[in-house]
């Protein structure tokens, strides 16, 4: 995804997502542009977009940004701000999605969805900007063992909530069990298609489980595959595995805190690293869910305003929404006025 050519660092998301729609790619590259502001409060955009999914960043700017993140990442104050900001972004995006998923009434402003979505996409950079080698050495030094240090780091990167695909699997199993027990299959299939079906596959295109008839057939197949029982045991095994991971995470964290307890600086640094790791882990899982939910919303927005969102950019979608809103907006107001061509909101 990232390559360096002389004084230029090129981020190419097309390599990771060769079949993605332009708008999907744009969410990654514009999110990356916003990362300095979301992570550090630095309002200067990172790089210049070449096309959706490809961002050119001056190497000096790129390296300075990584150094600034590395320096901040051991600060307890920064970690707490990051956690608070992450929670606010999630809340804002859920509100925006709720507004756009209501099909009755006038069209809302697109920025209610796009603004917090780009903020969340900025946080995908936590996957690779954190100085995890430094974190590992810190935990290893505290615990007196390099392998324990590595295990402690990996444990702190365990999300508090179930992984999104584990949650998806558990939802399907629970629904299949309910169908076996006599619950209304039609209602179960409708709920699955609306609430979680979009997670079947990454991307903007509609997936089979978003269609109630397909969801009904799928639940019947799952139930038939467990005709001799076993769903409850499978669900219990998933829960046990999650509980075991959390206990391991908490016990290693407690051991690291205890080892650092006589040194206030090391204690705060340990706290900071644990918070940052957990935000990174939660971001990954929550983003996968909300990103897919947002892509479903974008596809539906396109249908409402008469544009094929699978081939559109954010600007094109915004223009179509503006036209559809018509008299709802003051004359001359651009639906994406808050998101100029670099993805930065004023």
XYZ file of C-alpha atoms in Angstrom, residues 46-263:
218
model
C -1.618 14.939 4.958
C -0.760 14.810 1.279
C -2.519 15.500 -1.986
C -5.035 13.087 -3.556
C -4.080 11.912 -7.026
C -7.338 10.014 -7.550
C -9.695 8.067 -5.254
C -7.562 5.701 -3.206
C -4.169 7.177 -4.079
C -2.506 9.838 -1.945
C 0.868 11.510 -2.499
C 2.600 12.695 0.685
C 5.825 14.658 0.885
C 8.298 12.361 2.638
C 9.412 14.931 5.204
C 5.822 15.657 6.193
C 5.080 11.921 6.400
C 8.100 11.160 8.585
C 7.458 14.121 10.883
C 3.848 13.010 11.355
C 4.890 9.459 12.280
C 7.434 10.862 14.739
C 4.782 13.089 16.313
C 2.416 10.119 16.719
C 5.193 8.020 18.232
C 6.018 10.759 20.729
C 2.383 11.292 21.683
C 1.549 7.594 21.971
C 3.212 7.212 25.351
C 1.302 10.106 26.901
C -1.573 9.233 29.205
C -3.250 12.579 28.511
C -3.116 11.955 24.743
C -4.407 8.401 25.155
C -7.407 9.633 27.125
C -8.178 12.326 24.537
C -7.894 9.724 21.778
C -10.333 7.424 23.557
C -12.825 10.251 24.124
C -12.528 11.392 20.513
C -13.027 7.846 19.249
C -16.194 7.437 21.296
C -17.518 10.789 20.027
C -16.807 9.810 16.408
C -18.696 6.543 16.839
C -21.669 8.339 18.378
C -21.699 10.961 15.628
C -21.532 8.397 12.843
C -24.323 6.328 14.359
C -26.492 9.447 14.550
C -25.735 10.232 10.914
C -26.542 6.698 9.835
C -29.788 6.751 11.785
C -30.782 9.983 9.993
C -30.058 8.603 6.531
C -31.590 5.199 7.173
C -34.963 6.846 7.845
C -36.535 6.825 4.391
C -39.488 9.066 5.303
C -39.291 12.835 5.251
C -36.843 15.230 3.589
C -33.279 14.272 2.741
C -30.858 15.229 5.531
C -27.474 16.845 4.958
C -24.903 14.445 3.564
C -22.211 15.754 5.904
C -24.126 14.255 8.846
C -22.892 10.940 7.476
C -19.707 11.822 5.590
C -18.092 14.003 8.266
C -17.912 11.428 11.079
C -17.308 8.637 8.558
C -14.115 10.322 7.351
C -13.089 10.903 10.969
C -13.519 7.198 11.662
C -11.635 6.282 8.501
C -8.777 8.483 9.721
C -8.386 6.119 12.654
C -7.606 3.156 10.393
C -4.064 4.540 10.452
C -3.743 3.212 14.015
C -3.136 -0.145 12.337
C 0.319 0.970 11.266
C 1.365 4.320 12.802
C 1.748 3.152 16.398
C 5.303 2.313 17.526
C 4.428 -1.232 18.563
C 8.081 -2.272 18.818
C 8.502 0.411 21.473
C 5.385 -0.857 23.238
C 6.697 -4.428 23.163
C 10.048 -3.420 24.632
C 8.277 -1.456 27.361
C 6.140 -4.426 28.403
C 9.110 -6.809 28.106
C 11.181 -4.587 30.357
C 8.411 -4.474 32.947
C 7.709 -8.217 32.862
C 11.329 -9.264 32.555
C 10.819 -11.435 29.475
C 10.707 -10.521 25.750
C 8.129 -13.202 25.016
C 5.895 -12.044 27.860
C 6.252 -8.524 26.554
C 5.088 -9.634 23.115
C 2.195 -11.583 24.621
C 1.185 -8.595 26.746
C 1.093 -6.335 23.701
C -0.964 -8.801 21.677
C -3.350 -9.248 24.603
C -3.886 -5.481 24.895
C -4.841 -5.473 21.207
C -7.813 -7.712 22.014
C -11.082 -5.785 21.545
C -13.493 -5.569 24.463
C -16.454 -6.372 22.204
C -16.560 -9.579 20.150
C -14.846 -9.416 16.764
C -17.380 -8.326 14.163
C -17.380 -11.610 12.243
C -17.594 -13.612 15.467
C -20.581 -11.468 16.418
C -22.043 -12.044 12.947
C -21.611 -15.811 13.337
C -23.180 -15.767 16.801
C -26.158 -13.764 15.484
C -26.707 -16.277 12.692
C -26.477 -19.242 15.068
C -28.859 -17.628 17.550
C -31.374 -16.906 14.777
C -31.087 -20.441 13.402
C -31.680 -21.861 16.869
C -34.716 -19.610 17.302
C -36.103 -20.847 13.971
C -35.574 -24.442 15.087
C -37.422 -23.674 18.315
C -40.437 -22.421 16.364
C -39.914 -18.668 16.068
C -41.279 -16.884 13.002
C -38.713 -17.552 10.259
C -39.917 -14.632 8.156
C -39.398 -12.182 11.012
C -35.998 -13.674 11.825
C -34.889 -13.393 8.203
C -36.142 -9.818 7.961
C -34.218 -8.866 11.088
C -31.041 -10.561 9.889
C -31.203 -8.840 6.494
C -31.690 -5.416 8.069
C -29.490 -5.614 11.148
C -26.422 -7.564 10.146
C -26.734 -9.032 6.650
C -24.529 -6.307 5.165
C -21.543 -7.789 7.022
C -21.589 -10.909 4.862
C -19.015 -9.393 2.530
C -16.922 -6.236 2.348
C -17.809 -3.667 -0.294
C -20.620 -1.471 -1.557
C -22.477 -4.073 -3.629
C -25.605 -5.592 -2.131
C -24.937 -9.039 -0.661
C -27.396 -11.958 -0.610
C -28.082 -11.753 3.121
C -29.455 -8.228 2.711
C -32.427 -9.829 0.945
C -34.950 -11.419 3.345
C -35.669 -14.386 1.047
C -31.968 -15.224 0.815
C -31.592 -14.737 4.562
C -34.489 -17.111 5.180
C -32.937 -19.819 3.017
C -29.591 -19.290 4.695
C -31.062 -19.688 8.188
C -32.823 -22.857 7.096
C -29.525 -24.286 5.821
C -27.738 -23.379 9.041
C -30.506 -24.934 11.117
C -30.464 -28.081 8.977
C -26.692 -28.327 9.408
C -27.227 -28.415 13.162
C -30.203 -30.761 13.126
C -28.527 -32.972 15.715
C -28.036 -30.021 18.046
C -24.766 -28.282 18.731
C -25.702 -24.643 18.303
C -25.795 -23.990 22.033
C -22.419 -25.668 22.442
C -20.946 -23.630 19.595
C -22.260 -20.403 21.087
C -20.902 -21.375 24.493
C -17.500 -22.081 22.939
C -17.438 -18.643 21.320
C -18.290 -17.008 24.636
C -15.661 -19.040 26.481
C -12.972 -18.073 23.985
C -13.874 -14.393 24.336
C -13.815 -14.571 28.123
C -10.459 -16.352 28.065
C -8.945 -13.653 25.834
C -10.224 -10.897 28.093
C -8.913 -12.598 31.232
C -5.505 -13.010 29.589
C -5.516 -9.360 28.528
C -6.505 -8.143 31.998
C -4.061 -10.366 33.881
C -1.068 -9.309 31.778
C -2.123 -5.678 32.060
C -2.391 -5.999 35.824
C 1.059 -7.615 35.966
C 2.549 -4.770 33.913
C 0.890 -2.134 36.111
C 2.143 -3.850 39.248
C 5.678 -3.933 37.880
C 5.452 -0.217 37.065
C 3.743 0.813 40.298
C 6.864 2.195 41.977
C 7.601 4.566 39.089
